[in-house]
Coordinates of C-alpha atoms in Angstrom, one line a residue:
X186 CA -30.6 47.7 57.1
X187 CA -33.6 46.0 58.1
X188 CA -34.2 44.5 61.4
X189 CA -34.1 40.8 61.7
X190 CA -36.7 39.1 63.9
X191 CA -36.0 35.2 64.1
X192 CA -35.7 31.8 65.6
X193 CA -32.0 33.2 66.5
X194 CA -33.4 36.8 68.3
X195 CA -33.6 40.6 67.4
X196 CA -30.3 41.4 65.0
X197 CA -29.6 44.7 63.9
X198 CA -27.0 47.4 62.9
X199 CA -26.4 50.1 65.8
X200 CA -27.8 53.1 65.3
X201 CA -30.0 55.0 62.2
X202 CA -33.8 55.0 62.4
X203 CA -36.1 53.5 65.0
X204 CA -37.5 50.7 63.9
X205 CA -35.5 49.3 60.9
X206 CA -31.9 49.6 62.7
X207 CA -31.2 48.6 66.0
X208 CA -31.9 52.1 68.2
X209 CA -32.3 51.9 71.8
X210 CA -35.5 52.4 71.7
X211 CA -35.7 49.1 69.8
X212 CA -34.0 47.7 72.7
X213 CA -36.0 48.5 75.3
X214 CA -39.2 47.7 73.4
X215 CA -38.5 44.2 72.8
X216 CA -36.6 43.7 76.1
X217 CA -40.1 44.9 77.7
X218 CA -41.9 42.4 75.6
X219 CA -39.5 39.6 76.7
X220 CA -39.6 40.8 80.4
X221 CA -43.7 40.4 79.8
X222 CA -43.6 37.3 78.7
X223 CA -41.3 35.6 81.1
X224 CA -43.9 37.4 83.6
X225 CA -46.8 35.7 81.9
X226 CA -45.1 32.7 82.1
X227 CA -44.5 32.5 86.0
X228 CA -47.7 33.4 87.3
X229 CA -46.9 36.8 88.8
X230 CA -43.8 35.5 90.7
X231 CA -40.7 38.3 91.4
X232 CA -38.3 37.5 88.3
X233 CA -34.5 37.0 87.8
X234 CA -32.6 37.4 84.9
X235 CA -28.9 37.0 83.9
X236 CA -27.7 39.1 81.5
X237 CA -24.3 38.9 79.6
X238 CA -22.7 40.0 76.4
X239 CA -19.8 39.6 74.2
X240 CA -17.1 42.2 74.0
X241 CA -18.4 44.6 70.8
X242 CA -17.9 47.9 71.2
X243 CA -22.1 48.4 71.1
X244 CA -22.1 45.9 74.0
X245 CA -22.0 48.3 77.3
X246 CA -24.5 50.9 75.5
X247 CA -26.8 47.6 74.7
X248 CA -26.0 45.9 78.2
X249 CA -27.3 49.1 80.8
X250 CA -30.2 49.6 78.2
X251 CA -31.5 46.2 78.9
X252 CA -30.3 46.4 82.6
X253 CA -32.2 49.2 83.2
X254 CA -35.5 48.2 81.1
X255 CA -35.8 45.0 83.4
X256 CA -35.4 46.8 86.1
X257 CA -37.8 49.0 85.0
X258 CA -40.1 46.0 84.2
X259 CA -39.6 44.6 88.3
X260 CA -37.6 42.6 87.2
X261 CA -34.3 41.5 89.5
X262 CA -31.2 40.9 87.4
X263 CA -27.7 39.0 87.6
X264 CA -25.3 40.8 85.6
X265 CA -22.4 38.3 84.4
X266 CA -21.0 40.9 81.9
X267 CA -18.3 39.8 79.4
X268 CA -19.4 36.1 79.2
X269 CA -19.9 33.6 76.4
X270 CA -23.0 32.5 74.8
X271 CA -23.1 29.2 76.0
X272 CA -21.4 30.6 79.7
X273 CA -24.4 32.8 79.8
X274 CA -26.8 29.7 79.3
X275 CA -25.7 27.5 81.7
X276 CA -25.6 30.7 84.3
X277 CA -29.5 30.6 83.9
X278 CA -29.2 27.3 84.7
X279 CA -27.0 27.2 87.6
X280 CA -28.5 30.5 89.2
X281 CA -31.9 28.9 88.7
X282 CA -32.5 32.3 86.8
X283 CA -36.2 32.6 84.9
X284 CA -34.0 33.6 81.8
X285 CA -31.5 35.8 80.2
X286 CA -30.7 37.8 77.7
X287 CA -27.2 37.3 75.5
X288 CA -25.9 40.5 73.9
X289 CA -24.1 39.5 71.0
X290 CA -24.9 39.3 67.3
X291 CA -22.7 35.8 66.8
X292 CA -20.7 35.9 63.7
X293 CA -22.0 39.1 62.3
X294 CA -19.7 42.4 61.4
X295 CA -19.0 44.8 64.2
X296 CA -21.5 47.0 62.9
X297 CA -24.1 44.6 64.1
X298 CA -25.6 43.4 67.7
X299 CA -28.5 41.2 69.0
X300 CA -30.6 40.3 71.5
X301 CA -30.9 36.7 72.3
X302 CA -33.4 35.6 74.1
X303 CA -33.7 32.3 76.6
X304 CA -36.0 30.2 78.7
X305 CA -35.2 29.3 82.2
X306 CA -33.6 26.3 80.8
X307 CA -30.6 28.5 79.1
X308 CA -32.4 27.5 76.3
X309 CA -33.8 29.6 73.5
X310 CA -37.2 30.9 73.6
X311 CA -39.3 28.5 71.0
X312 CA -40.5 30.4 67.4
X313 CA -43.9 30.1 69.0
X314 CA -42.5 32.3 72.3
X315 CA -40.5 34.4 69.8
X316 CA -44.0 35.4 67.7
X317 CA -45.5 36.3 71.0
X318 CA -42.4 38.7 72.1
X319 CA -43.1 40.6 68.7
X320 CA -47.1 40.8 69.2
X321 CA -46.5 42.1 72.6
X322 CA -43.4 44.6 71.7
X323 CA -46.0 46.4 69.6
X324 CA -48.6 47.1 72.1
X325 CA -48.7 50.0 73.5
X326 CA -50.8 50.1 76.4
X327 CA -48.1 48.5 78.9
X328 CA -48.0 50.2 82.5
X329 CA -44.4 49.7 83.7
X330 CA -44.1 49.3 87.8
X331 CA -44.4 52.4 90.2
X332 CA -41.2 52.9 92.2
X333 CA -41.7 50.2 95.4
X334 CA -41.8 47.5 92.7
X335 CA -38.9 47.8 90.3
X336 CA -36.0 45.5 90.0
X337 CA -32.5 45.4 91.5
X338 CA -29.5 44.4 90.5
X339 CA -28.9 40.6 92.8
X340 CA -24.6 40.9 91.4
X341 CA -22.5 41.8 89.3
X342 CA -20.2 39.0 88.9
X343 CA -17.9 36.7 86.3
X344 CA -19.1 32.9 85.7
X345 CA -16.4 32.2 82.9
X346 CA -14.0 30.5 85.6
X347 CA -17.4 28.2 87.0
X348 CA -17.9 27.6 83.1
X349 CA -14.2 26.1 82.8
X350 CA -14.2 24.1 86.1
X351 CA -17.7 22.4 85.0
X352 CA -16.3 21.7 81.3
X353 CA -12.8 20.1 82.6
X354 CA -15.2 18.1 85.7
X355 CA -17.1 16.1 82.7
X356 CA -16.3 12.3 83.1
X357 CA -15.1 12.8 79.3
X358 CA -12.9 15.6 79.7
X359 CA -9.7 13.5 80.5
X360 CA -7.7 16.8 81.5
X361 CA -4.4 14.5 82.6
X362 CA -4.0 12.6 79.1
X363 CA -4.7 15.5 77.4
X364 CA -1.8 17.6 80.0
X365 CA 0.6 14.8 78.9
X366 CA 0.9 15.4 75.6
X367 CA 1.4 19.1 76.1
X368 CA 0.2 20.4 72.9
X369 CA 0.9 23.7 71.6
X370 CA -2.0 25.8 70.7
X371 CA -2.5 28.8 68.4
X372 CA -5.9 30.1 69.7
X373 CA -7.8 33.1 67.5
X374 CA -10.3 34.6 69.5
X375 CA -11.3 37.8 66.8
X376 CA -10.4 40.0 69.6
X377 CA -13.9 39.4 71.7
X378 CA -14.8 37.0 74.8
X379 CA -13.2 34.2 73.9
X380 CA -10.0 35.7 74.5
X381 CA -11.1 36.2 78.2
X382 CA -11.7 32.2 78.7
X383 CA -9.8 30.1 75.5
X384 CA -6.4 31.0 76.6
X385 CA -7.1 29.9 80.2
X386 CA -9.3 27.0 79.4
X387 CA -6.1 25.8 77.5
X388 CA -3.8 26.1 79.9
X389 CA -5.9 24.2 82.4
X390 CA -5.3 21.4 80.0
X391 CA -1.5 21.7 80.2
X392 CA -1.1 23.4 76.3
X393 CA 1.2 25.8 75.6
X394 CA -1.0 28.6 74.5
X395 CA 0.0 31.1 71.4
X396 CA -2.6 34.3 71.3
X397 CA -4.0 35.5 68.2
X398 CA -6.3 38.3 68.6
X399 CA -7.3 37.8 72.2
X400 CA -7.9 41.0 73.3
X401 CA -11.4 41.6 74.4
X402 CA -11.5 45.1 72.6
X403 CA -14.4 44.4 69.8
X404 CA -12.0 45.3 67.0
X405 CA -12.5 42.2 65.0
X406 CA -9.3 41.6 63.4
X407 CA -10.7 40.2 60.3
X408 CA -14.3 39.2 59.1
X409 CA -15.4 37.5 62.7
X410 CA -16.7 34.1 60.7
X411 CA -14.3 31.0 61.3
X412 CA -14.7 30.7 57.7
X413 CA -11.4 29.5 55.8
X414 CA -10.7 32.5 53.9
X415 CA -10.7 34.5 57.2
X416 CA -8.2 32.4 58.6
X417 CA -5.0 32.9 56.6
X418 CA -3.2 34.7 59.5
X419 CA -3.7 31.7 62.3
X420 CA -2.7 29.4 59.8
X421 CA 1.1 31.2 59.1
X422 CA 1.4 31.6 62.7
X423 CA 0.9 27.5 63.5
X424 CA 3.4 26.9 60.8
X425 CA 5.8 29.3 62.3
X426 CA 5.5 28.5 66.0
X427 CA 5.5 24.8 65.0
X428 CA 1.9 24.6 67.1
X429 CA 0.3 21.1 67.4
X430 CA -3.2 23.2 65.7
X431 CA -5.2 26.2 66.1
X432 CA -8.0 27.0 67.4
X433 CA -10.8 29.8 66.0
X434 CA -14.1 30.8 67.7
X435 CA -16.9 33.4 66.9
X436 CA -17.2 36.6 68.7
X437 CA -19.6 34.3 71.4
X438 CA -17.9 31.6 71.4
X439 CA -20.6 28.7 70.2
X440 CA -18.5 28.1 67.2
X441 CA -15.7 26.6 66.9
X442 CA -12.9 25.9 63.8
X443 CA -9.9 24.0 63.9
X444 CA -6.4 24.3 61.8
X445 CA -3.9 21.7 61.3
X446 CA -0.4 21.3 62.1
X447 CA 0.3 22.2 58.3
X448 CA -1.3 25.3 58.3
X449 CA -4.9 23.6 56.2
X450 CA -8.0 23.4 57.4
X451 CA -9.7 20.8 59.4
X452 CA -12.9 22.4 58.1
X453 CA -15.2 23.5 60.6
X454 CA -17.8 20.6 59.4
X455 CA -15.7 17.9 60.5
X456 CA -15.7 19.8 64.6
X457 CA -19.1 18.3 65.3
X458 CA -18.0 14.8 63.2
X459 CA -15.0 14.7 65.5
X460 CA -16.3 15.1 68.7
X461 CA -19.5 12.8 67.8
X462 CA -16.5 10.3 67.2
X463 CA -15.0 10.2 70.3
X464 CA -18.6 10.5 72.4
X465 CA -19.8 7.2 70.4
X466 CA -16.6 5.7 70.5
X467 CA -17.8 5.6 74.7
X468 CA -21.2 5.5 74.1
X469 CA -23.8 4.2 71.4
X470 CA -26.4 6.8 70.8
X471 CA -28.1 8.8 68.4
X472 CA -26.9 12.3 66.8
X473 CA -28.4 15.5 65.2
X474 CA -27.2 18.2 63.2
X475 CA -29.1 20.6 60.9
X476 CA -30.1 20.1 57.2
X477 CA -26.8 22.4 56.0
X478 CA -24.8 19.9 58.2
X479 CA -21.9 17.2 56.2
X480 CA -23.0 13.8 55.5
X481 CA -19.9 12.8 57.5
X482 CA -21.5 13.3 61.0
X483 CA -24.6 10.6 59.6
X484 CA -22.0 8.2 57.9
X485 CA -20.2 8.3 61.6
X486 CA -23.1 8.2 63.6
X487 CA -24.1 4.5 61.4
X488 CA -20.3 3.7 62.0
X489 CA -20.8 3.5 65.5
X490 CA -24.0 1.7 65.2
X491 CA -25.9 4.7 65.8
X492 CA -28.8 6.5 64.0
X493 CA -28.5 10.4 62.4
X494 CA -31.6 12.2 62.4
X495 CA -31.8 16.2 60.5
X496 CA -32.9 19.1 62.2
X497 CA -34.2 22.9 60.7
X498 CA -31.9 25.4 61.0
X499 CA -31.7 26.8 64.5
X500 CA -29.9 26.2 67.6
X501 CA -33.7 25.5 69.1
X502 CA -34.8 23.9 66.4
X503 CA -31.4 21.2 67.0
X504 CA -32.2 21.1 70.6
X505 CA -35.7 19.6 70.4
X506 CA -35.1 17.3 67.7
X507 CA -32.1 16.0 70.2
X508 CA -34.4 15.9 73.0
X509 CA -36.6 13.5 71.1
X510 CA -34.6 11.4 69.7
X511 CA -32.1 10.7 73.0
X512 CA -29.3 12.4 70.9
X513 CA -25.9 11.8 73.0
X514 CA -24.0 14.4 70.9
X515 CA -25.1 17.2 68.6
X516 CA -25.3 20.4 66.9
X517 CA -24.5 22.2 63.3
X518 CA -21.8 22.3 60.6
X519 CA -20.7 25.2 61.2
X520 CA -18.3 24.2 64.0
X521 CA -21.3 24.0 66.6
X522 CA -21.5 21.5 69.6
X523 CA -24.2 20.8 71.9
X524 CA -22.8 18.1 74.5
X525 CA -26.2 17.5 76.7
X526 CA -24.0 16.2 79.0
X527 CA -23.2 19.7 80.1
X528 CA -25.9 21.6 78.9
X529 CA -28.1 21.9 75.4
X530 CA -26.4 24.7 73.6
X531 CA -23.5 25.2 71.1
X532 CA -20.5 25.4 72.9
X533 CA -17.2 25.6 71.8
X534 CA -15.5 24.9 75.6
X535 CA -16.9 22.0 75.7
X536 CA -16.1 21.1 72.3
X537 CA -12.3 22.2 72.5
X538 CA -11.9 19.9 75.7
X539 CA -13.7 16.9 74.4
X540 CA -11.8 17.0 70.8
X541 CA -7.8 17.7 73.1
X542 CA -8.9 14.6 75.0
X543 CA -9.7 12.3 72.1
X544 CA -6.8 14.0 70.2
X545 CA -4.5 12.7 73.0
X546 CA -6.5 9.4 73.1
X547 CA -5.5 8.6 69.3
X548 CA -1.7 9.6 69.6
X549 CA -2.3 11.3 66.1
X550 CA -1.8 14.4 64.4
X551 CA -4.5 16.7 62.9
X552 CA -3.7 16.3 59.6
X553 CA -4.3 11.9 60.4
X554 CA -7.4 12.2 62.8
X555 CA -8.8 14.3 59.6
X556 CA -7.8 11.6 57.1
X557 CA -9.9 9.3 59.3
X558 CA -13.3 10.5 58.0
X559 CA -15.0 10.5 54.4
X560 CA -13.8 13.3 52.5
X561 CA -17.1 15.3 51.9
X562 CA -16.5 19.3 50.3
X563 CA -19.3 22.1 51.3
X564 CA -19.6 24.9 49.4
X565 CA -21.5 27.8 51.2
X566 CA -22.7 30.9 49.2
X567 CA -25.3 33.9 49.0
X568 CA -27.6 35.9 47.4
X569 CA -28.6 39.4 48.7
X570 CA -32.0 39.8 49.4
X571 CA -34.0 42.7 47.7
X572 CA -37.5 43.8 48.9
X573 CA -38.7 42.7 45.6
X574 CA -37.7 38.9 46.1
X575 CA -40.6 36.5 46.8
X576 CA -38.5 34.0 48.7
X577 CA -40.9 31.9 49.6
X578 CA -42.5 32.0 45.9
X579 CA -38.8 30.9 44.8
X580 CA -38.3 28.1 46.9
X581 CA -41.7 26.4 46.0
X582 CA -40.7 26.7 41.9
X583 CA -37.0 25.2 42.7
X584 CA -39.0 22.7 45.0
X585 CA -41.4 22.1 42.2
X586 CA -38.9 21.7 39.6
X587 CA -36.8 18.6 41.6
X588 CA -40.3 16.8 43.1
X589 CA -38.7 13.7 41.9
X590 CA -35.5 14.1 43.7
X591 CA -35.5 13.5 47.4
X592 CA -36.5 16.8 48.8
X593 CA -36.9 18.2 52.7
X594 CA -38.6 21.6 52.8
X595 CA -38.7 21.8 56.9
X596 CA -36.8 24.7 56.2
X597 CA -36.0 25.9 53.2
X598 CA -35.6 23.6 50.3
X599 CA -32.9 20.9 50.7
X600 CA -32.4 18.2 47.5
X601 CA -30.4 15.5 48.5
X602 CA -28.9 13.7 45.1
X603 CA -27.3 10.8 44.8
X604 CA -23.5 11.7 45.4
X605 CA -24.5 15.3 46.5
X606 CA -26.7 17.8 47.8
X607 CA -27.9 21.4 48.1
X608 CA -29.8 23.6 50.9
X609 CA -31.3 27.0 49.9
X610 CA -33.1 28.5 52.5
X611 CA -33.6 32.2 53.9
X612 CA -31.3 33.3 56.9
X613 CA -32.6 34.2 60.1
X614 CA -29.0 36.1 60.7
X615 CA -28.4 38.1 57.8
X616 CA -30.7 39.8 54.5
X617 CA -29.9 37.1 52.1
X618 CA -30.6 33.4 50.7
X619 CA -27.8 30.8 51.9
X620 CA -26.7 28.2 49.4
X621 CA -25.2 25.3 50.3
X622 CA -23.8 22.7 48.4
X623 CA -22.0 19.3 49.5
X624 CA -20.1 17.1 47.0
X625 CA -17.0 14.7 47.0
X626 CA -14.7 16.9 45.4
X627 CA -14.7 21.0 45.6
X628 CA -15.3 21.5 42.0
X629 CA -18.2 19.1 42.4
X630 CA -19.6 21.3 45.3
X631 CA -19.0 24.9 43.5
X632 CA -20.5 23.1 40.1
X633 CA -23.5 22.7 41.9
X634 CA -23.7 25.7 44.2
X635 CA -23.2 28.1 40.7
X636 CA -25.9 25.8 38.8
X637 CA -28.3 26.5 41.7
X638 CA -27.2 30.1 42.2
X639 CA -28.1 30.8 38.6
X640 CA -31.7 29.1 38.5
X641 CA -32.2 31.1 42.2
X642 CA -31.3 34.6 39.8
X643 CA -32.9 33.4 37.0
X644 CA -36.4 32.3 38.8
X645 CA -36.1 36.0 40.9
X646 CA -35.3 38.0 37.7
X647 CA -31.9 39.0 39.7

């Protein structure tokens, strides 16, 4: 398995060969690289980093291989271990860090892990600042520190209980309306970090918590994705225990998936549409969400009297396209939702307290908040990627063959019909293509994913 070198960090599979699997000497070269860059960037200045991870079982090897290479590199480190992704941003933040590294590889199998990479914003680094990390992880000619200048460790401490009191302190966090209508909550946490702060951020809020999977072990009970087919076992549990819904997050915890009361799926499209609901419903403003993202969250957005505006594909690339549009709420489909309020990253605390409060506020069930929004079907698919697929070349003949349909190529190709539309772009998670449909019906949405999927094998020779 190839290494993957994006916008969203350095992926890999643990252990095989140097170079095209994630070794550890793969993990000290581009932790030096970032360490040098960070350097470059402050003028000479004695660094700090925070560093924390999610709970896979490659997490501790990966964790005191990148503690010890910035130390190694002079540079001073605060080690929050087991935290969230978006915990782990708003640490830099609030330590007034220069960075940090997150050591987690998202969604992915447990076979996988990542290094991802952040400015001293708790933001991610830029593709620009990511190119510049790879240049400078292949040079060879770097002189670590002698002995009187390497790093120490400044703590070794938890932030996910400072992460919880900031969440429930946000002026639209109403933690009293949403303790009076003492829901009870199935919460799935794939057996990684989220089981650490989920059950505890819900009981802040008065629910009474059912766990699924909330031991911090790394055993992923099932395929880590809050996709629908992987959540079969949540949804018998609600229906058993009664619970008002359930609750699903990644391995990190920047995603975020809801089930009904009935055991169906809110779909984890409609998260961001919700929570943009209730934020406009207080505020008029502007949103963002990323080309693969449901028409709902626009058609809300305009609702409100607000205007939608589509991002590339990318946490960063989401981020900056909020920053300059004044975006009061945003993030992506796949359950994803940056609050700037709090901080500019996906972050499903955030987006679990702001969705019980507006829950409470509309004295509805699930299954009739859900029936509040156009009904919109995605379709998400895949082709594995082969050395001898030309992406790019691809792309350009599907993107030549629909020039007279509205089409975005910021990343990707996305053709926006009529009554539907279709993504196709390369991952930067994964070795594939990702197909994306949208339609009003599911039939309409696999139609079109299949009809795409073929021309994709056909134009490759597949």
């Amino acid at each position: 398995m190839s290494l993957i070198k994006s916008i969203s960090g350095i992926r890999g599979t643990i252990g095989g060969e140097q170079g095209t699997n994630l070794t550890p000497p793969d993990v000290i070269k581009f932790t030096t690289a970032y360490a040098r860059l960070i350097a470059q960037r402050n003028n000479g200045k004695r660094l700090t980093i925070v560093v924390g991870r999610d709970a896979r079982i490659s997490g501790e090897l990966m964790a005191d291989l990148v503690e010890g290479t910035l130390l190694a590199c002079g540079v001073d480190v605060i080690n929050i271990g087991l935290c969230t992704t978006p915990g782990t941003e708003m640490a830099v933040i609030h330590k007034k860090a220069d960075g940090g590294i997150i050591i987690t590889a998202s969604h992915n199998p447990r076979q996988w892990n990542a290094l991802k990479l952040l400015n001293a914003q708790g933001e991610f680094l830029t593709a620009v600042e990511g190119q510049q990390v790879l240049a400078m992880a292949e040079e060879e000619n770097y002189e670590y520190p002698t002995i009187d200048q390497i790093g120490h460790v400044i703590s070794r401490e938890d932030y996910n209980d400072e992460h919880i009191r900031r969440v429930l302190e946000l002026p639209l966090v109403n933690v009293e309306k949403v303790r009076a209508r003492k829901f009870k909550v199935v919460i799935d946490a794939v057996n990684s970090v989220g089981g650490i702060v989920m059950p505890k951020l819900l009981r802040e809020l008065g629910c009474e918590v059912v766990e699924l999977n909330c031991e911090p072990t790394g055993e992923f009970a099932h395929n880590p994705e809050p996709l629908p087919q992987n959540l079969t076992d949540i949804s018998k549990v609600i229906v058993r225990e009664k619970a008002d819904l359930g609750i699903v997050v990644d391995p990190d915890v920047d995603r975020l998936a809801f089930v009904n009361e009935d055991g169906s799926m809110f779909v984890e499209e409609y998260t961001l549409v919700a929570v943009a609901d209730y934020i406009l419903s207080h505020k008029v403003g502007n949103t963002v969400s990323n080309l693969s993202s449901s028409r709902a969250l626009r058609d809300v957005t305009e609702r409100h009297g607000g205007h939608y505006t589509a991002a590339a594909v990318g946490e960063v690339n989401v981020t900056t396209k909020m920053k300059e549009v004044g975006a009061v709420i945003g993030g992506e489909g796949n359950g994803g939702v940056i609050y700037p309020e709090l901080h500019y990253g996906r972050d499903a605390l955030v987006g679990t307290a702001l969705f019980l409060t507006y829950l409470a506020e509309k004295q509805m069930t699930m299954t009739q908040l859900r029936a509040t929004y156009p009904a919109y079907y995605a379709s998400k698919n895949k082709i594995e990627l082969t050395p001898a697929i030309d992406v790019d070349k691809v792309l350009a003949t599907i993107k030549e063959r629909y020039s007279n349909e509205q089409v975005n190529d910021i990343d990707g190709v996305k053709i926006d019909f009529p009554e539907n539309w279709v993504h196709m772009r390369k991952s930067n998670t994964e070795p594939i293509i990702r197909i994306y449909t949208e339609a009003k019906s599911m039939e309409e949405a696999d139609a079109l994913a299949q009809r795409f999927i073929n021309e994709l094998k056909e134009i490759s020779n597949i």
